[in-house]
Coordinates of C-alpha atoms and ligand atoms in Angstrom, one line a residue:
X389 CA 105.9 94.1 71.9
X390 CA 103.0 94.4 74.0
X391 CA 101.8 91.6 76.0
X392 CA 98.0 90.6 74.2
X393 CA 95.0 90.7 76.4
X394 CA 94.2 87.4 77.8
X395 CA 90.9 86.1 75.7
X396 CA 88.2 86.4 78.8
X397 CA 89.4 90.3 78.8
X398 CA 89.1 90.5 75.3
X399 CA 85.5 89.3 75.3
X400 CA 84.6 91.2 77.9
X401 CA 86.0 94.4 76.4
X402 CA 84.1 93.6 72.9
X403 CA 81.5 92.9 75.1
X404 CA 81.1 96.5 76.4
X405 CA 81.9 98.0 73.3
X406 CA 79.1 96.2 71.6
X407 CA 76.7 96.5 74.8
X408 CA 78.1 100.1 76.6
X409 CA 77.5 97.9 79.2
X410 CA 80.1 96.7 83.0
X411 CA 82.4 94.6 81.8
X412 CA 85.4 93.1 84.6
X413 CA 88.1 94.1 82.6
X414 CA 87.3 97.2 80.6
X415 CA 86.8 101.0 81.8
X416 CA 83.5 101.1 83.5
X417 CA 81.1 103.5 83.0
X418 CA 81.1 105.7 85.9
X419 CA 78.0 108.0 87.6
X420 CA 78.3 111.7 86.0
X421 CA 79.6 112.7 89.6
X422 CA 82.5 110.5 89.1
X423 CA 83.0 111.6 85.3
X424 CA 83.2 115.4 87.0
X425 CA 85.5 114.9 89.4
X426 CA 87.7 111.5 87.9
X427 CA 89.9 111.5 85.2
X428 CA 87.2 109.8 82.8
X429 CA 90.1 107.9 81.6
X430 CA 92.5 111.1 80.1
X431 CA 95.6 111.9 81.8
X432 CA 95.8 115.3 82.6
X433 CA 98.8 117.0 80.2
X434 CA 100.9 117.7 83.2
X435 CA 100.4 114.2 84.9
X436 CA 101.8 112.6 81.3
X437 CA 105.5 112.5 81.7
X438 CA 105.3 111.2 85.7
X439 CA 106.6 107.8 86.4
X440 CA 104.5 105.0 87.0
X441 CA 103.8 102.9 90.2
X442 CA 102.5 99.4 90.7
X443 CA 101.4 98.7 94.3
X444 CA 101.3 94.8 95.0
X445 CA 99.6 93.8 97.9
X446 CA 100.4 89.7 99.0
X447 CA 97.8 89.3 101.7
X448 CA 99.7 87.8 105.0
X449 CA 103.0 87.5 103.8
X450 CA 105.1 87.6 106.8
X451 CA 107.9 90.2 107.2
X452 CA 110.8 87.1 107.0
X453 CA 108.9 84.3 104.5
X454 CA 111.2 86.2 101.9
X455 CA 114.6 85.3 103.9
X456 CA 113.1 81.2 104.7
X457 CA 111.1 80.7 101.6
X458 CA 112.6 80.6 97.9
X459 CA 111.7 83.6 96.0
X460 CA 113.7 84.9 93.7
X461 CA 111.5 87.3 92.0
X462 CA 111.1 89.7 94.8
X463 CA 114.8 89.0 95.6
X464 CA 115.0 90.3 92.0
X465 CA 113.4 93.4 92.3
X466 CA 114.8 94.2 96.4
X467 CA 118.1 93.3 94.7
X468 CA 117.1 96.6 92.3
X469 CA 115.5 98.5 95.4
X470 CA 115.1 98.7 98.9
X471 CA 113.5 97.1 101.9
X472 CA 112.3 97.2 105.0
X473 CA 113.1 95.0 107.7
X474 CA 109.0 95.2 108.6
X475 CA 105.7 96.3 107.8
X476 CA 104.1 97.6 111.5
X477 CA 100.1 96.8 110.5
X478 CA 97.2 98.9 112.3
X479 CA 94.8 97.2 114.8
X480 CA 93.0 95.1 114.1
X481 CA 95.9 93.2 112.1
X482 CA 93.1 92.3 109.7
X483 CA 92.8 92.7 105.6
X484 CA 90.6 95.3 105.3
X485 CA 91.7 97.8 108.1
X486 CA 95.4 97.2 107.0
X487 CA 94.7 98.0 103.1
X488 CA 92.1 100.8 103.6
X489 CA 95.4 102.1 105.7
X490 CA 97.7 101.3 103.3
X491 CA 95.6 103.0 100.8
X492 CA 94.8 106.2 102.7
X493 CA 98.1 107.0 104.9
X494 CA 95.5 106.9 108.0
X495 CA 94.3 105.0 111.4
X496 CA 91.2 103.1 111.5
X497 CA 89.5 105.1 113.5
X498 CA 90.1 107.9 110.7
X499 CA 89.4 105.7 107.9
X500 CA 86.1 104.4 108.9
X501 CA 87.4 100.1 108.5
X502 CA 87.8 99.4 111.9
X503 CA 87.2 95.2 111.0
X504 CA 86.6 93.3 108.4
X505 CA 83.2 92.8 109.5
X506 CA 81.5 95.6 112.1
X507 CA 78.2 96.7 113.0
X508 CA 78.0 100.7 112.4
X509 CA 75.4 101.8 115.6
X510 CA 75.3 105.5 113.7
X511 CA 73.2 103.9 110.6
X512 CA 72.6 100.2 112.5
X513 CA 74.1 98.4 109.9
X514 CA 76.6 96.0 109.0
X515 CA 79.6 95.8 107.3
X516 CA 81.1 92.8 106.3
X517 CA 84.0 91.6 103.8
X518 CA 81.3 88.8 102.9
X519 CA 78.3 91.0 101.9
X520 CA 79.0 92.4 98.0
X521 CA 76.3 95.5 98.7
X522 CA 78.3 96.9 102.0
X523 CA 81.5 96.5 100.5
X524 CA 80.3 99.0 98.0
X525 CA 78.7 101.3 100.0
X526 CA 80.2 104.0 100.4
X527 CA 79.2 105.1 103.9
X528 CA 81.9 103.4 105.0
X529 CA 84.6 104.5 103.6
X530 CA 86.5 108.4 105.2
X531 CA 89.9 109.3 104.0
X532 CA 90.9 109.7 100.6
X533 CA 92.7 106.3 99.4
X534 CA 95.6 106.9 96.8
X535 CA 93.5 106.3 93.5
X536 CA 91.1 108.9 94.4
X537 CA 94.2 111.7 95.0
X538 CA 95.6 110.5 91.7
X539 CA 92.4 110.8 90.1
X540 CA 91.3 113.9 91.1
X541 CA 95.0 115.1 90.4
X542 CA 94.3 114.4 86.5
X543 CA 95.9 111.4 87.1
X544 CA 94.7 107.9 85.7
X545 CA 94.5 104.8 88.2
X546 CA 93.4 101.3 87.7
X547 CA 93.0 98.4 90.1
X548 CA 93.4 94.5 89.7
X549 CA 91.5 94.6 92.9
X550 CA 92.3 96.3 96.2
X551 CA 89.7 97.0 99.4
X552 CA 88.5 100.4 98.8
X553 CA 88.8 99.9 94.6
X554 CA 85.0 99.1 94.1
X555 CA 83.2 102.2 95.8
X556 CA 83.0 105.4 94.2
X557 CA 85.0 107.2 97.6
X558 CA 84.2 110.6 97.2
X559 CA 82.2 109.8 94.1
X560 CA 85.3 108.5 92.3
X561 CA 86.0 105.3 90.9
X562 CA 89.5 104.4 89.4
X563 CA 89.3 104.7 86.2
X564 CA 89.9 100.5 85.5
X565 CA 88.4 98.5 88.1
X566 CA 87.8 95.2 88.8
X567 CA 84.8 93.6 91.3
X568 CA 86.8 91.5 93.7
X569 CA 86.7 87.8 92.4
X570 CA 89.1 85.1 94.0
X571 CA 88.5 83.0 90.9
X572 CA 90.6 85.5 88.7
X573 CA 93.8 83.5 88.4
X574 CA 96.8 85.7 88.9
X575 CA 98.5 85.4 85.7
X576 CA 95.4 86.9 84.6
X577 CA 95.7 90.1 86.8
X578 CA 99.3 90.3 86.1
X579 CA 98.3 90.4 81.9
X580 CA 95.8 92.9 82.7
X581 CA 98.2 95.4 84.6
X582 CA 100.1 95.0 81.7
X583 CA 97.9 95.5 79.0
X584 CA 96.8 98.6 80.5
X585 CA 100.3 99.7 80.9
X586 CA 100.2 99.6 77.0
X587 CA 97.6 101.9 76.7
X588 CA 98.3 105.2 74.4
X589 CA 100.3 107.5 76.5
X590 CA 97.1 109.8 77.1
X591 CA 94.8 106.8 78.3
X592 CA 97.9 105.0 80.3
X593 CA 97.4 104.7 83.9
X594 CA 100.3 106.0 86.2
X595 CA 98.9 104.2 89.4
X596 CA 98.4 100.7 89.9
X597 CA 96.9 98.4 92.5
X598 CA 97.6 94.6 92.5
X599 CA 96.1 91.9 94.7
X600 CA 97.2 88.2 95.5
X601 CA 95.3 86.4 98.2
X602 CA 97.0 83.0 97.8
X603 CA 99.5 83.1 100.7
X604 CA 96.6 84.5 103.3
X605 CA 94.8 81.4 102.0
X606 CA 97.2 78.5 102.4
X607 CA 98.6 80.0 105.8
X608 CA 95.2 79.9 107.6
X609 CA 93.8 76.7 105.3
X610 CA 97.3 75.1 106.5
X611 CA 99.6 76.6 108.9
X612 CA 102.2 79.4 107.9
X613 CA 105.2 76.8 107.4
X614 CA 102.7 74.4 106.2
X615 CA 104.4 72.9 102.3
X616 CA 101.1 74.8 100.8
X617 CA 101.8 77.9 102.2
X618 CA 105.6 77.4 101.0
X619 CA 103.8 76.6 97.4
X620 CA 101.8 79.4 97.2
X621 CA 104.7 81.6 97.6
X622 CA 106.7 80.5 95.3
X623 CA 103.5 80.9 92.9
X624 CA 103.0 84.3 93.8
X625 CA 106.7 85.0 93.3
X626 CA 105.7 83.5 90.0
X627 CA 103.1 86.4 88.9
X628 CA 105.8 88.7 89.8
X629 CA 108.2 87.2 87.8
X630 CA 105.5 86.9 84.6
X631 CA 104.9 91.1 85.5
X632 CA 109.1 91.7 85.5
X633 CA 109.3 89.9 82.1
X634 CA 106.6 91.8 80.5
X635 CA 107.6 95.6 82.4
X636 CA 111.3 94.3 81.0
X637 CA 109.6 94.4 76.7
X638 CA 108.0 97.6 77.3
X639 CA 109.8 100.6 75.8
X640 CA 109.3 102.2 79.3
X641 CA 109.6 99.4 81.6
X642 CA 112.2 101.8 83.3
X643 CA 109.9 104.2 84.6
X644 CA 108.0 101.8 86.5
X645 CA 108.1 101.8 90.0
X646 CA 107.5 98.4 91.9
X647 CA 106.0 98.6 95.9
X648 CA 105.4 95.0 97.5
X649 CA 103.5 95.1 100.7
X650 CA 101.9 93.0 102.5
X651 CA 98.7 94.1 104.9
X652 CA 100.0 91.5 108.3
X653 CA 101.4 88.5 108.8
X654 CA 100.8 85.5 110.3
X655 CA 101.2 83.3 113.1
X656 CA 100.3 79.5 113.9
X657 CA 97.8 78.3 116.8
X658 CA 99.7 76.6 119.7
X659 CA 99.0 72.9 119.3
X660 CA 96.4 73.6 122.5
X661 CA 95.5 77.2 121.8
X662 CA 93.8 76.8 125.5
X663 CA 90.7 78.9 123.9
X664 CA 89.2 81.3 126.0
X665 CA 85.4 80.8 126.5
X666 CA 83.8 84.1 127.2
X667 CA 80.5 83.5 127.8
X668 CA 81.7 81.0 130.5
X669 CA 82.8 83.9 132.4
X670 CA 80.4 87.1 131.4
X671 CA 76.5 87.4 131.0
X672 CA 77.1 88.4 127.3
X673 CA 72.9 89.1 126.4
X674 CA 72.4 92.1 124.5
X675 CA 76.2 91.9 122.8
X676 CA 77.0 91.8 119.6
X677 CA 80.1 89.5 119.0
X678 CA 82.6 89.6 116.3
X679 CA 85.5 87.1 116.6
X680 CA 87.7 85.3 114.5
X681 CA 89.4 83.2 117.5
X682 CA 93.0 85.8 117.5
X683 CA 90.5 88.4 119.0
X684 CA 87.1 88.9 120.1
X685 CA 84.8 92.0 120.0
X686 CA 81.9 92.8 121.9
X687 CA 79.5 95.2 120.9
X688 CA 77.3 96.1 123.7
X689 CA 73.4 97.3 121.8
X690 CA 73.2 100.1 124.5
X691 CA 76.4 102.6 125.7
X692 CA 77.2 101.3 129.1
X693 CA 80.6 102.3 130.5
X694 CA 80.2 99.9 133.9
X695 CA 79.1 97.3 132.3
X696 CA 82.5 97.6 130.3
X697 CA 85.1 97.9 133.2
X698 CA 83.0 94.9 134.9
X699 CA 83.4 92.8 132.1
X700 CA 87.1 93.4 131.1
X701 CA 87.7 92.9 135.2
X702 CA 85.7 89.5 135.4
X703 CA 87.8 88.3 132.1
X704 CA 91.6 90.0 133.2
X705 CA 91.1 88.1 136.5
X706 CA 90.4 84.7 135.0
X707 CA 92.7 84.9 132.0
X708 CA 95.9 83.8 131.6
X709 CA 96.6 84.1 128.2
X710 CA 95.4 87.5 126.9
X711 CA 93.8 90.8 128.2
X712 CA 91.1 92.2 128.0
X713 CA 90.6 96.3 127.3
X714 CA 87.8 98.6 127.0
X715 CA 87.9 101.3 124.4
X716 CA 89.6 103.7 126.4
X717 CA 92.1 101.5 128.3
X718 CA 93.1 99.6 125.0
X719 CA 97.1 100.6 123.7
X720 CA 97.8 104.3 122.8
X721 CA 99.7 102.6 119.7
X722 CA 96.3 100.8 118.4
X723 CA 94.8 104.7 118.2
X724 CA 91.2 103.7 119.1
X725 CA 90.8 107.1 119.3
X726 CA 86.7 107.4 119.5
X727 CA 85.4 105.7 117.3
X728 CA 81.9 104.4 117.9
X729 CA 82.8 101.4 115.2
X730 CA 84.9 100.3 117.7
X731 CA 84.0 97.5 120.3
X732 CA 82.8 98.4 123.8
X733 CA 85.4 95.6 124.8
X734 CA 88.1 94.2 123.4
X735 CA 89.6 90.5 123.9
X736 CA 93.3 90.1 122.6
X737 CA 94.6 86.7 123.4
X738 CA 98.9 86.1 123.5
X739 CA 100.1 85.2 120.0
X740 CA 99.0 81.6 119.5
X741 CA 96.6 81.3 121.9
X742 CA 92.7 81.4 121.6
X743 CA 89.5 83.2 122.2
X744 CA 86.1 82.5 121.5
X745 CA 82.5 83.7 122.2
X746 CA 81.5 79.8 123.5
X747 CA 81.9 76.2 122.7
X748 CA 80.0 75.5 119.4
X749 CA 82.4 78.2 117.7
X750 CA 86.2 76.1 118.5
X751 CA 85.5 74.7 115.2
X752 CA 86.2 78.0 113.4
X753 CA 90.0 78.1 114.8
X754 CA 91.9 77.3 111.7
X755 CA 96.0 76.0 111.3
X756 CA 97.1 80.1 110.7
X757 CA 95.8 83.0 111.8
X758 CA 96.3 86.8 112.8
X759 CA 94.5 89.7 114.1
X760 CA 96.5 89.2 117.0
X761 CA 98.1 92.3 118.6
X762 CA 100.0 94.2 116.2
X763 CA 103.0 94.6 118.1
X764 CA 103.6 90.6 118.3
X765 CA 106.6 90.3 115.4
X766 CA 104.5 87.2 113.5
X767 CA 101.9 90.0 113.1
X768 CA 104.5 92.2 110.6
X769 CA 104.5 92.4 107.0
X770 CA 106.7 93.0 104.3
X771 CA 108.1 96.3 102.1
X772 CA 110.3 96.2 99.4
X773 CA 110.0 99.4 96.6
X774 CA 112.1 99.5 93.6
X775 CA 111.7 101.6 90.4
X776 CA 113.5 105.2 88.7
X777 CA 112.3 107.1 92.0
X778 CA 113.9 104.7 94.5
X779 CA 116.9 105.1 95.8
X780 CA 118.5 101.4 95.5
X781 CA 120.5 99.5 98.5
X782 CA 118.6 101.4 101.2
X783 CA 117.5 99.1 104.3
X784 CA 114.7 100.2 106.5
X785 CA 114.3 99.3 109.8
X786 CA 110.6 98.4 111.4
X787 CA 108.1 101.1 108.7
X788 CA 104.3 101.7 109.9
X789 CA 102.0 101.2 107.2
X790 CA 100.0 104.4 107.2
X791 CA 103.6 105.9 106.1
X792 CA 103.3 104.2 102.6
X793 CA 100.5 106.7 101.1
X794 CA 102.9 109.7 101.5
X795 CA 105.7 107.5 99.9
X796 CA 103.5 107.3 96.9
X797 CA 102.2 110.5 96.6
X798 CA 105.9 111.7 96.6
X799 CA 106.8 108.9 93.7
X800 CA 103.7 110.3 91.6
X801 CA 104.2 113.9 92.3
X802 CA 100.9 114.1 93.8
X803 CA 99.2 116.9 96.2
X804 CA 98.5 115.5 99.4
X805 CA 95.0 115.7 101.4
X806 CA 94.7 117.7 104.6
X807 CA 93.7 114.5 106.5
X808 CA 96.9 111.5 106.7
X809 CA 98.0 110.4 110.0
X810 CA 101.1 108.8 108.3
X811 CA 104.4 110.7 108.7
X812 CA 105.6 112.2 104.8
X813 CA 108.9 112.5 106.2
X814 CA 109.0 109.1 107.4
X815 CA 110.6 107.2 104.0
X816 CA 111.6 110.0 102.0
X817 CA 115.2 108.3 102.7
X818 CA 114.3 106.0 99.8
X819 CA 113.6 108.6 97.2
X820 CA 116.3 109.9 94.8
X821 CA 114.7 113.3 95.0
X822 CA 113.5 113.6 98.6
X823 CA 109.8 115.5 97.7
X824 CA 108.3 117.1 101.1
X825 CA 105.0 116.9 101.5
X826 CA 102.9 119.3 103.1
X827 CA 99.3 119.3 103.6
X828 CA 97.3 121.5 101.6
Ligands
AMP1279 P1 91.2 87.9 106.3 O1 89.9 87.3 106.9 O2 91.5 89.2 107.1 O3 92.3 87.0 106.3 O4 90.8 88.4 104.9 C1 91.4 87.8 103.7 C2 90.4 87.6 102.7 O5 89.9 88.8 102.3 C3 91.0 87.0 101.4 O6 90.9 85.6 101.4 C4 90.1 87.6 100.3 O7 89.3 86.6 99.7 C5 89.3 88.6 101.0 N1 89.3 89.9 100.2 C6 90.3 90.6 99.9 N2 89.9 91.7 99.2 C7 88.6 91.6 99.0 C8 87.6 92.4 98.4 N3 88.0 93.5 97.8 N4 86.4 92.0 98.5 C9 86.0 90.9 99.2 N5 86.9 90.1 99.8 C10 88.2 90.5 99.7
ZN1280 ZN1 95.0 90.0 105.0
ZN1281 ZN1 93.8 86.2 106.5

């Protein structure tokens, strides 16, 4: 009835039964702080009759590719549920920032990810979605993402990845947790969610996380409309379709609750992006620079407010096709706040068009792309929940993302943390028992 662990899983769990030792797939052993405060695998006895929740995350899927592209598995399940017209990201409309706010219900200026990659003047060092050992530091990471609530609730969790997943955030792991590894094909995370969903009753998670990169991949590698893209929707509609099959042979497929989500979307380059060459314009010594051609930061080593306003005034003189901001004249609605992480300036270029740091770096502009502002509409994901908690045939209009922690603790029954920035009032339209939260 159950579907069987796939056979790498298998090995790996005999593995760490024979060895006691990490394993990708089985519980990990966790740091006696995180055994104190965690779950250590055991759902609390009041946590054991509340519904569970599967959180899917489908990196850059665009707020309309469900109404252009074929896929009838999340058709399937919106047909069941609800959904959102849009998915409003944080700035900068990049992974991490987007999941960490996702996960935690708060800005990035709360939530410590202000990038996928910054330079952290308090402790000088980087972080960077490309270096393993700042991933998992913990320094990083504020807030309290949703695994951690449901955790120190009594409340199993486990993760077939997720940013924030593989650092012990306030000391606490989820309980099943998986080092990020793009080579993990998908049907493989979709057995593994569903092998732990057939876990004894005691030992069953209640909160899942799920992660597909494909779609991200193909839209940048090859243009948002690009056949590849179109391909690897349909094979990520695939996994969903493999995870509705097996929820639909599990005695209590019904009490699972579906969330898809997506952290941005996606845009393509104009055929001449008409890149904007910074250091043709500004004396940019002493700057750090992070850039990804849909933005550009610059990090100044040393505080300098005038050197600031010069620079943005030089660059919103000469540019035609974007603006540039300091920290305090940058959008109210991208709640800089004051953050150091934050650049000193920032460059936002109009949707499709470019910016870059100097010549040499053109070649990093790829066919798709985003980090652009978040209030362009090609920047806007997708929501659609479904499951025994949500009200079905409910359309939402434009939802911001840091609303979607709330949602969950709601669905879960959970307590929520004095620090959330999203609004718990905000999509309690979609739940059959409307639950208010209030902070602690
Ligand atoms: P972006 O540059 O914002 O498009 O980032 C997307 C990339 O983030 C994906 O291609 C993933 O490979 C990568 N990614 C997502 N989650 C993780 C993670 N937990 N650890 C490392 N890389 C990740
Ligand atoms: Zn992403
Ligand atoms: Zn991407």
């Amino acid at each position: 009835m159950f579907k069987p662990i796939s056979p790498r899983c298998l090995t790996a769990i005999v593995a760490a039964v024979l060895l006691m030792s990490l394993t990708t797939c089985g519980p990990r052993p966790q740091a006696v702080g995180d055994a104190l405060r965690g779950t250590g695998g055991t759902n609390a006895v009041h946590q054991r009759a509340k519904p569970y929740l599967i959180m899917i995350s489908i990196d850059g899927f665009r707020w309309d590719y469900m109404d252009l592209y074929p896929t009838p598995n999340m058709h399937r399940i919106a047909a069941h549920g609800s959904k959102a017209e849009r998915v409003i990201p944080v700035f900068p409309t990049l992974t991490f920032p987007n999941h960490y706010s996702i996960a935690t219900g708060l800005y990035p200026a709360h939530h410590g990810l202000v990038g996928n990659e910054f330079p952290d003047p308090v402790r000088d060092k980087w972080y960077s979605l490309s270096d393993r050992q700042s991933i998992e530091d913990r320094w990083f990471y504020s807030g309290e993402p949703v695994w951690v609530t449901a955790e120190t609730q009594g409340m199993v969790a486990a993760a077939f990845f997720f940013v924030g997943t593989e650092v012990p955030i306030q000391g606490v792991y989820p309980t099943y947790w998986n080092s990020y590894d793009k080579s993990i094909p998908g049907q493989e995370r979709v057995d593994q969610i569903l092998a732990w969903l057939a876990l004894p009753e005691e030992r069953r998670p209640h909160m899942y996380t799920l992660y597909f990169e494909d779609v991200d991949d193909y839209s940048h590698w090859r243009g948002p409309d690009s056949q590849e893209n179109i391909a690897a929707i349909a094979r990520v509609d695939g996994y969903l379709g493999r995870l509705l099959r097996g929820l639909e042979k599990l005695q209590y497929g019904d009490q699972v609750n579906i969330i898809l989500v997506s952290d941005h979307g996606q845009a393509s380059y104009l055929e001449d992006p008409m890149t904007f060459m910074l250091d043709a314009h500004v004396n940019l010594k002493d700057t750090l620079i992070v850039e990804g051609g849909s933005y550009l930061f610059v990090h100044f080593y040393q505080d300098d407010p005038k050197r600031a306003q010069d620079m943005v005034e030089v660059v919103n003189r000469r540019w035609r096709h974007g603006r540039a901001y300091t920290a305090a004249t940058a959008p109210g609605q991208w709640h800089i706040d004051s953050n150091p992480r934050f650049p000193d300036v920032i460059l936002m270029p109009e949707p499709g068009f470019a910016v870059l740091s100097n010549e040499g770096k053109s070649r990093k502009i790829s066919a798709g792309d985003h980090g652009w502002a978040p209030e362009a509409p090609a920047m806007h994901g997708f929501f659609v929940a479904s499951g025994p908690n949500i009200k079905p045939g409910v359309s939402l209009g434009p939802v911001n993302n840091i609303d979607i922690y709330p949602l969950i603790l709601s669905v879960l029954g959970l307590d929520a943390p004095r620090m959330m920035d999203g609004d718990p009032n905000k999509l309690t339209k979609l739940l059959h028992e409307p639950n208010h939260l209030q902070p602690e």
